[in-house]
C-alpha atoms as an extended CHARMM CRD file, in Angstrom:
* protein
*
       284  EXT
         1         1  MET       CA            107.7180000000      101.4930000000      132.4520000000  PROA      1               0.0000000000
         2         2  THR       CA            106.6920000000       99.4850000000      129.4250000000  PROA      2               0.0000000000
         3         3  THR       CA            108.7230000000       96.3190000000      129.1060000000  PROA      3               0.0000000000
         4         4  PHE       CA            110.0700000000       94.8750000000      125.8930000000  PROA      4               0.0000000000
         5         5  ILE       CA            107.6990000000       91.9180000000      126.2290000000  PROA      5               0.0000000000
         6         6  GLU       CA            104.7070000000       94.2570000000      126.4610000000  PROA      6               0.0000000000
         7         7  VAL       CA            105.8380000000       96.2200000000      123.4130000000  PROA      7               0.0000000000
         8         8  LEU       CA            106.3630000000       92.9970000000      121.5170000000  PROA      8               0.0000000000
         9         9  GLY       CA            102.9210000000       91.7970000000      122.5590000000  PROA      9               0.0000000000
        10        10  GLU       CA            101.2780000000       95.0190000000      121.3960000000  PROA      10              0.0000000000
        11        11  PHE       CA            103.1050000000       94.8270000000      118.0830000000  PROA      11              0.0000000000
        12        12  SER       CA            102.0620000000       91.1990000000      117.6730000000  PROA      12              0.0000000000
        13        13  ASP       CA             98.4350000000       92.1220000000      118.3400000000  PROA      13              0.0000000000
        14        14  LYS       CA             98.5520000000       94.8900000000      115.7420000000  PROA      14              0.0000000000
        15        15  VAL       CA            100.0290000000       92.5350000000      113.1530000000  PROA      15              0.0000000000
        16        16  TRP       CA             97.4560000000       89.8620000000      113.9780000000  PROA      16              0.0000000000
        17        17  ASP       CA             94.6700000000       92.3950000000      113.4320000000  PROA      17              0.0000000000
        18        18  LEU       CA             95.8050000000       92.5930000000      109.7930000000  PROA      18              0.0000000000
        19        19  ARG       CA             95.1020000000       88.8980000000      109.1930000000  PROA      19              0.0000000000
        20        20  ASP       CA             92.6480000000       87.5710000000      106.6500000000  PROA      20              0.0000000000
        21        21  ARG       CA             89.7070000000       86.7260000000      108.8880000000  PROA      21              0.0000000000
        22        22  ARG       CA             88.1390000000       84.4990000000      106.2550000000  PROA      22              0.0000000000
        23        23  VAL       CA             90.5540000000       81.7060000000      107.1920000000  PROA      23              0.0000000000
        24        24  ASP       CA             90.3410000000       82.1090000000      110.9690000000  PROA      24              0.0000000000
        25        25  ASP       CA             88.7170000000       78.7110000000      111.4870000000  PROA      25              0.0000000000
        26        26  TRP       CA             90.5690000000       76.8220000000      108.7670000000  PROA      26              0.0000000000
        27        27  PRO       CA             93.0510000000       74.0740000000      109.7310000000  PROA      27              0.0000000000
        28        28  LEU       CA             96.6850000000       75.1590000000      110.2490000000  PROA      28              0.0000000000
        29        29  MET       CA             95.7710000000       78.8440000000      110.1100000000  PROA      29              0.0000000000
        30        30  SER       CA             95.6250000000       79.7070000000      113.8140000000  PROA      30              0.0000000000
        31        31  SER       CA             99.4110000000       79.7620000000      114.1800000000  PROA      31              0.0000000000
        32        32  PRO       CA            102.5750000000       78.9930000000      112.1930000000  PROA      32              0.0000000000
        33        33  ILE       CA            103.7170000000       76.6110000000      114.9400000000  PROA      33              0.0000000000
        34        34  PRO       CA            101.9330000000       73.4750000000      113.6110000000  PROA      34              0.0000000000
        35        35  ALA       CA            103.4540000000       73.9680000000      110.1560000000  PROA      35              0.0000000000
        36        36  MET       CA            106.8900000000       74.4700000000      111.6860000000  PROA      36              0.0000000000
        37        37  LEU       CA            106.5470000000       71.3110000000      113.7820000000  PROA      37              0.0000000000
        38        38  ILE       CA            105.4320000000       69.2860000000      110.7640000000  PROA      38              0.0000000000
        39        39  CYS       CA            108.4260000000       70.5350000000      108.7860000000  PROA      39              0.0000000000
        40        40  LEU       CA            110.8450000000       69.7530000000      111.6130000000  PROA      40              0.0000000000
        41        41  ALA       CA            109.3420000000       66.2760000000      111.9460000000  PROA      41              0.0000000000
        42        42  TYR       CA            109.7310000000       65.8420000000      108.1850000000  PROA      42              0.0000000000
        43        43  VAL       CA            113.4510000000       66.6440000000      108.3180000000  PROA      43              0.0000000000
        44        44  PHE       CA            113.9350000000       64.2960000000      111.2780000000  PROA      44              0.0000000000
        45        45  VAL       CA            112.1090000000       61.4660000000      109.5130000000  PROA      45              0.0000000000
        46        46  VAL       CA            113.8460000000       61.7380000000      106.1350000000  PROA      46              0.0000000000
        47        47  LYS       CA            117.3300000000       62.3940000000      107.5180000000  PROA      47              0.0000000000
        48        48  VAL       CA            117.3720000000       60.2220000000      110.6550000000  PROA      48              0.0000000000
        49        49  VAL       CA            114.4410000000       57.8650000000      111.2320000000  PROA      49              0.0000000000
        50        50  GLY       CA            113.8500000000       56.8620000000      107.6160000000  PROA      50              0.0000000000
        51        51  PRO       CA            117.4470000000       55.9870000000      106.6710000000  PROA      51              0.0000000000
        52        52  LYS       CA            117.8460000000       54.0930000000      109.9480000000  PROA      52              0.0000000000
        53        53  PHE       CA            114.6380000000       52.1560000000      109.2770000000  PROA      53              0.0000000000
        54        54  MET       CA            115.7730000000       51.2600000000      105.7520000000  PROA      54              0.0000000000
        55        55  GLU       CA            119.3780000000       50.5010000000      106.6900000000  PROA      55              0.0000000000
        56        56  ASN       CA            119.0300000000       46.7060000000      106.5970000000  PROA      56              0.0000000000
        57        57  ARG       CA            115.9320000000       46.4880000000      104.4420000000  PROA      57              0.0000000000
        58        58  PRO       CA            115.6390000000       46.1690000000      100.6680000000  PROA      58              0.0000000000
        59        59  ALA       CA            114.2030000000       49.0750000000       98.7190000000  PROA      59              0.0000000000
        60        60  TYR       CA            110.4300000000       49.0100000000       98.3730000000  PROA      60              0.0000000000
        61        61  ASP       CA            108.8550000000       48.7640000000       94.9360000000  PROA      61              0.0000000000
        62        62  LEU       CA            106.3900000000       51.6480000000       95.0250000000  PROA      62              0.0000000000
        63        63  ARG       CA            105.6210000000       52.0310000000       91.3370000000  PROA      63              0.0000000000
        64        64  GLY       CA            101.8950000000       51.4930000000       91.8420000000  PROA      64              0.0000000000
        65        65  VAL       CA            101.7590000000       53.8890000000       94.7800000000  PROA      65              0.0000000000
        66        66  LEU       CA            103.7840000000       56.4830000000       92.8880000000  PROA      66              0.0000000000
        67        67  LYS       CA            101.4550000000       56.3700000000       89.8990000000  PROA      67              0.0000000000
        68        68  VAL       CA             98.4430000000       57.0810000000       92.1020000000  PROA      68              0.0000000000
        69        69  TYR       CA            100.3090000000       59.7180000000       94.1140000000  PROA      69              0.0000000000
        70        70  ASN       CA            101.6280000000       61.5610000000       91.0700000000  PROA      70              0.0000000000
        71        71  LEU       CA             98.2410000000       61.4320000000       89.3720000000  PROA      71              0.0000000000
        72        72  PHE       CA             96.6700000000       62.9190000000       92.4960000000  PROA      72              0.0000000000
        73        73  GLN       CA             99.2390000000       65.7270000000       92.4950000000  PROA      73              0.0000000000
        74        74  ILE       CA             98.6070000000       66.4160000000       88.8150000000  PROA      74              0.0000000000
        75        75  VAL       CA             94.8540000000       66.7150000000       89.3790000000  PROA      75              0.0000000000
        76        76  VAL       CA             95.2280000000       68.9780000000       92.4380000000  PROA      76              0.0000000000
        77        77  ASN       CA             97.6630000000       71.3290000000       90.7270000000  PROA      77              0.0000000000
        78        78  ILE       CA             95.5910000000       71.4610000000       87.5400000000  PROA      78              0.0000000000
        79        79  TRP       CA             92.5990000000       72.4760000000       89.6480000000  PROA      79              0.0000000000
        80        80  VAL       CA             94.5820000000       75.1680000000       91.5010000000  PROA      80              0.0000000000
        81        81  PHE       CA             96.0080000000       76.5230000000       88.2530000000  PROA      81              0.0000000000
        82        82  TYR       CA             92.5850000000       76.5160000000       86.6020000000  PROA      82              0.0000000000
        83        83  GLU       CA             90.9740000000       78.3640000000       89.5040000000  PROA      83              0.0000000000
        84        84  LEU       CA             93.7120000000       80.9940000000       89.6020000000  PROA      84              0.0000000000
        85        85  CYS       CA             93.4210000000       81.4280000000       85.8420000000  PROA      85              0.0000000000
        86        86  LYS       CA             89.6330000000       81.6710000000       85.7630000000  PROA      86              0.0000000000
        87        87  HSD       CA             89.1630000000       83.8640000000       88.8170000000  PROA      87              0.0000000000
        88        88  GLY       CA             92.5170000000       85.6030000000       88.8960000000  PROA      88              0.0000000000
        89        89  TRP       CA             95.4220000000       86.0760000000       86.5640000000  PROA      89              0.0000000000
        90        90  LEU       CA             93.7900000000       85.1820000000       83.2410000000  PROA      90              0.0000000000
        91        91  SER       CA             90.3260000000       86.4610000000       84.0920000000  PROA      91              0.0000000000
        92        92  GLY       CA             90.9680000000       89.9340000000       82.7070000000  PROA      92              0.0000000000
        93        93  ASN       CA             90.2110000000       91.4190000000       86.1220000000  PROA      93              0.0000000000
        94        94  TYR       CA             93.6980000000       91.1510000000       87.6310000000  PROA      94              0.0000000000
        95        95  ASN       CA             96.3820000000       93.7820000000       87.1510000000  PROA      95              0.0000000000
        96        96  TYR       CA             99.8630000000       92.2910000000       86.7630000000  PROA      96              0.0000000000
        97        97  PHE       CA            101.4840000000       95.4730000000       88.0750000000  PROA      97              0.0000000000
        98        98  CYS       CA             99.3460000000       95.8820000000       91.1670000000  PROA      98              0.0000000000
        99        99  GLU       CA             96.5430000000       93.7160000000       92.4760000000  PROA      99              0.0000000000
       100       100  PRO       CA             95.4340000000       94.3960000000       96.0620000000  PROA      100             0.0000000000
       101       101  VAL       CA             93.9020000000       91.5470000000       98.0330000000  PROA      101             0.0000000000
       102       102  ASP       CA             90.1220000000       91.3400000000       97.8960000000  PROA      102             0.0000000000
       103       103  TYR       CA             89.0970000000       90.2500000000      101.3900000000  PROA      103             0.0000000000
       104       104  SER       CA             85.4220000000       89.9890000000      100.5030000000  PROA      104             0.0000000000
       105       105  TYR       CA             83.3110000000       86.8740000000      100.0960000000  PROA      105             0.0000000000
       106       106  ASN       CA             82.3710000000       87.4680000000       96.4760000000  PROA      106             0.0000000000
       107       107  GLU       CA             82.7260000000       84.3800000000       94.3080000000  PROA      107             0.0000000000
       108       108  SER       CA             85.9680000000       85.2180000000       92.5030000000  PROA      108             0.0000000000
       109       109  ALA       CA             87.7650000000       86.4440000000       95.6200000000  PROA      109             0.0000000000
       110       110  PHE       CA             86.7030000000       83.4090000000       97.6210000000  PROA      110             0.0000000000
       111       111  ARG       CA             87.6280000000       80.9630000000       94.8400000000  PROA      111             0.0000000000
       112       112  VAL       CA             91.1110000000       82.4910000000       94.6690000000  PROA      112             0.0000000000
       113       113  LEU       CA             91.3430000000       82.2150000000       98.4540000000  PROA      113             0.0000000000
       114       114  LEU       CA             90.2970000000       78.5650000000       98.3650000000  PROA      114             0.0000000000
       115       115  ALA       CA             92.7070000000       77.7520000000       95.5310000000  PROA      115             0.0000000000
       116       116  CYS       CA             95.6110000000       79.3390000000       97.4060000000  PROA      116             0.0000000000
       117       117  TYR       CA             94.6930000000       77.4680000000      100.5770000000  PROA      117             0.0000000000
       118       118  VAL       CA             94.5380000000       74.1330000000       98.7370000000  PROA      118             0.0000000000
       119       119  PHE       CA             97.8660000000       75.0440000000       97.1360000000  PROA      119             0.0000000000
       120       120  TYR       CA             99.2550000000       75.5840000000      100.6400000000  PROA      120             0.0000000000
       121       121  LEU       CA             97.9350000000       72.2440000000      101.8850000000  PROA      121             0.0000000000
       122       122  SER       CA             99.4430000000       70.5210000000       98.8570000000  PROA      122             0.0000000000
       123       123  LYS       CA            102.8850000000       71.5610000000      100.0830000000  PROA      123             0.0000000000
       124       124  PHE       CA            102.4390000000       69.2270000000      103.0340000000  PROA      124             0.0000000000
       125       125  VAL       CA            101.4960000000       66.4300000000      100.6450000000  PROA      125             0.0000000000
       126       126  ASP       CA            104.6790000000       67.2190000000       98.6890000000  PROA      126             0.0000000000
       127       127  LEU       CA            106.6750000000       66.0560000000      101.7020000000  PROA      127             0.0000000000
       128       128  LEU       CA            105.8010000000       62.5070000000      100.6870000000  PROA      128             0.0000000000
       129       129  ASP       CA            108.1660000000       62.9300000000       97.7190000000  PROA      129             0.0000000000
       130       130  THR       CA            111.0970000000       62.5450000000      100.0870000000  PROA      130             0.0000000000
       131       131  VAL       CA            109.4830000000       59.7750000000      102.1150000000  PROA      131             0.0000000000
       132       132  PHE       CA            109.1460000000       57.7560000000       98.9180000000  PROA      132             0.0000000000
       133       133  PHE       CA            112.8080000000       58.4240000000       98.1030000000  PROA      133             0.0000000000
       134       134  VAL       CA            113.7550000000       57.0480000000      101.5190000000  PROA      134             0.0000000000
       135       135  LEU       CA            111.6040000000       53.9300000000      101.1400000000  PROA      135             0.0000000000
       136       136  ARG       CA            113.0390000000       53.3080000000       97.6640000000  PROA      136             0.0000000000
       137       137  LYS       CA            116.5920000000       53.9720000000       98.8990000000  PROA      137             0.0000000000
       138       138  LYS       CA            117.0390000000       56.7880000000       96.3900000000  PROA      138             0.0000000000
       139       139  ASN       CA            119.3260000000       58.5980000000       98.8110000000  PROA      139             0.0000000000
       140       140  ASN       CA            121.1760000000       60.3540000000       96.0020000000  PROA      140             0.0000000000
       141       141  GLN       CA            117.9960000000       62.3170000000       95.3120000000  PROA      141             0.0000000000
       142       142  ILE       CA            117.6290000000       63.5150000000       98.9000000000  PROA      142             0.0000000000
       143       143  THR       CA            119.8710000000       66.5010000000       98.3220000000  PROA      143             0.0000000000
       144       144  LEU       CA            120.2170000000       69.5780000000      100.5040000000  PROA      144             0.0000000000
       145       145  LEU       CA            118.2150000000       71.5250000000       97.9240000000  PROA      145             0.0000000000
       146       146  HSD       CA            115.4450000000       68.9360000000       97.9590000000  PROA      146             0.0000000000
       147       147  VAL       CA            115.1170000000       68.8650000000      101.7460000000  PROA      147             0.0000000000
       148       148  ILE       CA            115.2520000000       72.6510000000      102.1600000000  PROA      148             0.0000000000
       149       149  HSD       CA            112.8540000000       73.2140000000       99.2810000000  PROA      149             0.0000000000
       150       150  HSD       CA            110.2720000000       70.7930000000      100.6540000000  PROA      150             0.0000000000
       151       151  GLY       CA            110.8440000000       71.4090000000      104.3450000000  PROA      151             0.0000000000
       152       152  TRP       CA            110.8660000000       75.1820000000      104.2880000000  PROA      152             0.0000000000
       153       153  ILE       CA            108.0590000000       76.1160000000      101.9180000000  PROA      153             0.0000000000
       154       154  PRO       CA            105.0680000000       75.1720000000      104.1390000000  PROA      154             0.0000000000
       155       155  THR       CA            106.4070000000       77.4680000000      106.8570000000  PROA      155             0.0000000000
       156       156  THR       CA            107.3800000000       80.3570000000      104.6010000000  PROA      156             0.0000000000
       157       157  LEU       CA            104.0590000000       80.2650000000      102.7520000000  PROA      157             0.0000000000
       158       158  TRP       CA            102.0480000000       80.5220000000      105.9620000000  PROA      158             0.0000000000
       159       159  PRO       CA            102.2370000000       84.3460000000      106.3090000000  PROA      159             0.0000000000
       160       160  GLY       CA            101.0380000000       84.7690000000      102.7410000000  PROA      160             0.0000000000
       161       161  ILE       CA             98.0140000000       82.5250000000      103.2250000000  PROA      161             0.0000000000
       162       162  ARG       CA             97.2610000000       83.9960000000      106.6430000000  PROA      162             0.0000000000
       163       163  PHE       CA             97.5210000000       87.6900000000      105.7080000000  PROA      163             0.0000000000
       164       164  VAL       CA             97.4390000000       88.2520000000      101.9290000000  PROA      164             0.0000000000
       165       165  CYS       CA             95.7020000000       85.2660000000      100.4040000000  PROA      165             0.0000000000
       166       166  GLY       CA             94.7850000000       86.5660000000       96.9720000000  PROA      166             0.0000000000
       167       167  GLY       CA             95.6280000000       89.4610000000       94.7280000000  PROA      167             0.0000000000
       168       168  HSD       CA             99.3080000000       90.0990000000       94.1320000000  PROA      168             0.0000000000
       169       169  GLY       CA            100.3210000000       87.4100000000       96.6050000000  PROA      169             0.0000000000
       170       170  SER       CA             98.6500000000       84.6460000000       94.5940000000  PROA      170             0.0000000000
       171       171  PHE       CA            100.9620000000       85.0310000000       91.5960000000  PROA      171             0.0000000000
       172       172  PHE       CA            103.4870000000       82.5260000000       92.9290000000  PROA      172             0.0000000000
       173       173  ALA       CA            100.7530000000       79.9150000000       93.4390000000  PROA      173             0.0000000000
       174       174  PHE       CA             99.5920000000       80.6060000000       89.8800000000  PROA      174             0.0000000000
       175       175  LEU       CA            103.0660000000       79.9230000000       88.4660000000  PROA      175             0.0000000000
       176       176  ASN       CA            104.0490000000       77.1500000000       90.8350000000  PROA      176             0.0000000000
       177       177  SER       CA            100.8950000000       75.1110000000       90.3190000000  PROA      177             0.0000000000
       178       178  PHE       CA            101.5920000000       75.0590000000       86.5750000000  PROA      178             0.0000000000
       179       179  VAL       CA            105.2130000000       74.0360000000       87.1590000000  PROA      179             0.0000000000
       180       180  HSD       CA            104.0360000000       71.2570000000       89.4620000000  PROA      180             0.0000000000
       181       181  VAL       CA            101.6340000000       69.9530000000       86.8310000000  PROA      181             0.0000000000
       182       182  VAL       CA            104.5770000000       69.5390000000       84.4620000000  PROA      182             0.0000000000
       183       183  MET       CA            106.7990000000       68.1570000000       87.2200000000  PROA      183             0.0000000000
       184       184  TYR       CA            104.3640000000       65.5010000000       88.3900000000  PROA      184             0.0000000000
       185       185  ILE       CA            103.5960000000       64.4930000000       84.8150000000  PROA      185             0.0000000000
       186       186  TYR       CA            107.3300000000       63.8290000000       84.5210000000  PROA      186             0.0000000000
       187       187  TYR       CA            107.3130000000       61.8170000000       87.7520000000  PROA      187             0.0000000000
       188       188  PHE       CA            104.2000000000       59.9150000000       86.6690000000  PROA      188             0.0000000000
       189       189  LEU       CA            105.8360000000       58.9270000000       83.3920000000  PROA      189             0.0000000000
       190       190  SER       CA            109.0290000000       58.0090000000       85.2250000000  PROA      190             0.0000000000
       191       191  ALA       CA            107.0340000000       55.6520000000       87.4650000000  PROA      191             0.0000000000
       192       192  MET       CA            105.8960000000       53.7810000000       84.3550000000  PROA      192             0.0000000000
       193       193  GLY       CA            109.2430000000       52.0070000000       84.2370000000  PROA      193             0.0000000000
       194       194  PRO       CA            112.3410000000       51.7520000000       82.0190000000  PROA      194             0.0000000000
       195       195  GLN       CA            110.3080000000       51.4850000000       78.8180000000  PROA      195             0.0000000000
       196       196  VAL       CA            109.1310000000       55.0720000000       79.3490000000  PROA      196             0.0000000000
       197       197  GLN       CA            112.0650000000       56.4750000000       81.3110000000  PROA      197             0.0000000000
       198       198  LYS       CA            114.3380000000       56.2640000000       78.2720000000  PROA      198             0.0000000000
       199       199  TYR       CA            112.2540000000       59.0240000000       76.6720000000  PROA      199             0.0000000000
       200       200  LEU       CA            112.5290000000       61.3360000000       79.6870000000  PROA      200             0.0000000000
       201       201  GLY       CA            115.7050000000       63.1710000000       78.8050000000  PROA      201             0.0000000000
       202       202  TRP       CA            114.2120000000       66.5690000000       79.5130000000  PROA      202             0.0000000000
       203       203  LYS       CA            114.6680000000       66.7560000000       83.2750000000  PROA      203             0.0000000000
       204       204  LYS       CA            117.1270000000       69.6380000000       83.0320000000  PROA      204             0.0000000000
       205       205  TYR       CA            114.4960000000       71.6600000000       81.1720000000  PROA      205             0.0000000000
       206       206  LEU       CA            112.1630000000       71.0740000000       84.0920000000  PROA      206             0.0000000000
       207       207  THR       CA            114.8090000000       72.5830000000       86.3660000000  PROA      207             0.0000000000
       208       208  SER       CA            115.0870000000       75.5050000000       83.9440000000  PROA      208             0.0000000000
       209       209  LEU       CA            111.3190000000       75.9810000000       84.0850000000  PROA      209             0.0000000000
       210       210  GLN       CA            111.5030000000       76.1450000000       87.8670000000  PROA      210             0.0000000000
       211       211  MET       CA            114.1960000000       78.8140000000       87.6830000000  PROA      211             0.0000000000
       212       212  VAL       CA            112.1640000000       80.8570000000       85.1880000000  PROA      212             0.0000000000
       213       213  GLN       CA            109.2950000000       80.6540000000       87.6610000000  PROA      213             0.0000000000
       214       214  PHE       CA            111.4590000000       82.0730000000       90.4630000000  PROA      214             0.0000000000
       215       215  VAL       CA            112.7000000000       84.9110000000       88.2560000000  PROA      215             0.0000000000
       216       216  ALA       CA            109.1680000000       85.8360000000       87.1950000000  PROA      216             0.0000000000
       217       217  ALA       CA            107.7550000000       85.6080000000       90.7240000000  PROA      217             0.0000000000
       218       218  SER       CA            110.5440000000       87.6720000000       92.2980000000  PROA      218             0.0000000000
       219       219  ALA       CA            110.3250000000       90.3520000000       89.5930000000  PROA      219             0.0000000000
       220       220  HSD       CA            106.5680000000       90.4630000000       90.0590000000  PROA      220             0.0000000000
       221       221  CYS       CA            107.0260000000       91.0610000000       93.7840000000  PROA      221             0.0000000000
       222       222  PHE       CA            109.8840000000       93.5450000000       93.6960000000  PROA      222             0.0000000000
       223       223  GLN       CA            108.1560000000       95.7570000000       91.1430000000  PROA      223             0.0000000000
       224       224  LEU       CA            105.9190000000       96.9570000000       93.9790000000  PROA      224             0.0000000000
       225       225  LEU       CA            108.9160000000       98.8320000000       95.3460000000  PROA      225             0.0000000000
       226       226  PHE       CA            108.4490000000      101.1840000000       92.3950000000  PROA      226             0.0000000000
       227       227  PHE       CA            104.6500000000      101.3020000000       92.1870000000  PROA      227             0.0000000000
       228       228  ASP       CA            102.0890000000      102.6730000000       94.5960000000  PROA      228             0.0000000000
       229       229  CYS       CA             99.9520000000       99.6580000000       95.3970000000  PROA      229             0.0000000000
       230       230  GLN       CA             97.6540000000       98.6920000000       98.2470000000  PROA      230             0.0000000000
       231       231  PHE       CA             99.6230000000       95.5380000000       98.9060000000  PROA      231             0.0000000000
       232       232  PRO       CA            102.0150000000       95.2810000000      101.8840000000  PROA      232             0.0000000000
       233       233  TYR       CA            105.5620000000       96.1100000000      100.8020000000  PROA      233             0.0000000000
       234       234  LEU       CA            107.0740000000       93.9340000000      103.5160000000  PROA      234             0.0000000000
       235       235  MET       CA            105.0400000000       90.9390000000      102.4000000000  PROA      235             0.0000000000
       236       236  SER       CA            106.0090000000       91.5770000000       98.8000000000  PROA      236             0.0000000000
       237       237  CYS       CA            109.6840000000       91.6840000000       99.8030000000  PROA      237             0.0000000000
       238       238  TRP       CA            109.2600000000       88.5170000000      101.8740000000  PROA      238             0.0000000000
       239       239  ILE       CA            107.8350000000       86.6260000000       98.9000000000  PROA      239             0.0000000000
       240       240  GLY       CA            110.4200000000       88.1070000000       96.5350000000  PROA      240             0.0000000000
       241       241  LEU       CA            113.3770000000       87.2190000000       98.7530000000  PROA      241             0.0000000000
       242       242  HSD       CA            111.9290000000       83.7380000000       99.1400000000  PROA      242             0.0000000000
       243       243  GLU       CA            112.0440000000       83.3440000000       95.3470000000  PROA      243             0.0000000000
       244       244  VAL       CA            115.5550000000       84.7980000000       95.0650000000  PROA      244             0.0000000000
       245       245  PHE       CA            116.8210000000       82.3540000000       97.6870000000  PROA      245             0.0000000000
       246       246  PHE       CA            115.4590000000       79.3490000000       95.8350000000  PROA      246             0.0000000000
       247       247  LEU       CA            116.6110000000       80.7280000000       92.4970000000  PROA      247             0.0000000000
       248       248  ALA       CA            120.1610000000       80.8180000000       93.8550000000  PROA      248             0.0000000000
       249       249  MET       CA            119.8710000000       77.2550000000       95.1490000000  PROA      249             0.0000000000
       250       250  PHE       CA            118.4180000000       75.9420000000       91.8970000000  PROA      250             0.0000000000
       251       251  LEU       CA            121.0860000000       77.7450000000       89.8790000000  PROA      251             0.0000000000
       252       252  ASN       CA            123.7670000000       76.0620000000       91.9590000000  PROA      252             0.0000000000
       253       253  PHE       CA            122.0400000000       72.6960000000       91.5350000000  PROA      253             0.0000000000
       254       254  TYR       CA            121.7860000000       73.2160000000       87.7720000000  PROA      254             0.0000000000
       255       255  ARG       CA            125.4380000000       74.1770000000       87.5250000000  PROA      255             0.0000000000
       256       256  GLN       CA            126.6140000000       71.2140000000       89.6100000000  PROA      256             0.0000000000
       257       257  THR       CA            124.2910000000       68.6490000000       88.0380000000  PROA      257             0.0000000000
       258       258  TYR       CA            124.2280000000       69.5880000000       84.3820000000  PROA      258             0.0000000000
       259       259  LEU       CA            127.0130000000       72.0160000000       83.4990000000  PROA      259             0.0000000000
       260       260  LYS       CA            129.7590000000       70.5720000000       85.7120000000  PROA      260             0.0000000000
       261       261  ASN       CA            128.8830000000       66.9690000000       84.8440000000  PROA      261             0.0000000000
       262       262  LYS       CA            128.8550000000       67.8460000000       81.1640000000  PROA      262             0.0000000000
       263       263  LYS       CA            132.2970000000       69.4350000000       81.4820000000  PROA      263             0.0000000000
       264       264  ASP       CA            133.6110000000       66.4510000000       83.4600000000  PROA      264             0.0000000000
       265       265  LYS       CA            132.3650000000       64.0520000000       80.7900000000  PROA      265             0.0000000000
       266       266  ALA       CA            133.9270000000       66.1690000000       78.0640000000  PROA      266             0.0000000000
       267       267  ASP       CA            137.2460000000       66.2480000000       79.9470000000  PROA      267             0.0000000000
       268       268  ALA       CA            137.1140000000       62.4900000000       80.4660000000  PROA      268             0.0000000000
       269       269  GLN       CA            136.4060000000       61.8950000000       76.7870000000  PROA      269             0.0000000000
       270       270  LEU       CA            139.2510000000       64.2240000000       75.8230000000  PROA      270             0.0000000000
       271       271  ALA       CA            141.6050000000       62.2920000000       78.1050000000  PROA      271             0.0000000000
       272       272  ILE       CA            140.5190000000       59.0140000000       76.5020000000  PROA      272             0.0000000000
       273       273  ASN       CA            141.0350000000       60.4300000000       73.0170000000  PROA      273             0.0000000000
       274       274  ASN       CA            144.4800000000       61.7660000000       73.9210000000  PROA      274             0.0000000000
       275       275  ASN       CA            145.4070000000       58.4250000000       75.4230000000  PROA      275             0.0000000000
       276       276  ASN       CA            144.2420000000       56.5830000000       72.3120000000  PROA      276             0.0000000000
       277       277  ASN       CA            146.2030000000       58.9570000000       70.0940000000  PROA      277             0.0000000000
       278       278  HSD       CA            149.2830000000       58.3840000000       72.2170000000  PROA      278             0.0000000000
       279       279  TYR       CA            149.1280000000       54.6060000000       71.7950000000  PROA      279             0.0000000000
       280       280  ALA       CA            148.3070000000       54.9540000000       68.1070000000  PROA      280             0.0000000000
       281       281  LYS       CA            151.4590000000       56.9980000000       67.5660000000  PROA      281             0.0000000000
       282       282  LYS       CA            153.5350000000       54.4660000000       69.4930000000  PROA      282             0.0000000000
       283       283  ALA       CA            152.1320000000       51.6960000000       67.3350000000  PROA      283             0.0000000000
       284       284  LEU       CA            153.3000000000       53.5430000000       64.2520000000  PROA      284             0.0000000000
């Protein structure tokens, strides 16, 4: 009698046969376990080890490091976005409604593959964002959204890079690399100091841009439920649900950070005005 373990093993083998063999020998592609371990270590460091290490230490001044780091991120994401534009979504050869993965080694297909892989690796570099927050004692910025967003993405992106690296599955990398160019330009300018920071009042629009990205990416994925396309439906749903999840989290963050704070400030100002009016009437 076939055991459950044997059935599971056979199913696993069949799924593994569907992998993109072009990345078989590339780092972090043999299994999702290394990415998961890195992400778990990240959470442990930024939530336990880091705060404990900084408990009795002054915040580090990392402005020089941050300038170099943010500039590096800008360059990497510009390159990824450029490659996905030139060989993918703005090349005139990609169909926005249905674009199967090209598993060949022709130049355009391989350049898209390489861009998506570099995009994936950059998500591990992104983890340094939180490490720098810890070292600078910016604990207010280490929110639940921030930790989940950074700590989950390398793991959830792994199936896409491993099985469908290119075609329809590259649309999120196309959008996200552009968003990250804008985001790290903001961070780079912020690292310039107070003389520049006073002009950076557009952070909430950056959050809005991220939410627009999630809406576009999820719609792009879920449309395959209504079109016949040679792209795995389950993978499309996986990517789409991934975007919906983060859209919900970013919406909550936006509401709590910008809308609620704005209302609280308005209520506080109204209370002050009412109080002033009260004393003015008494004076009369």
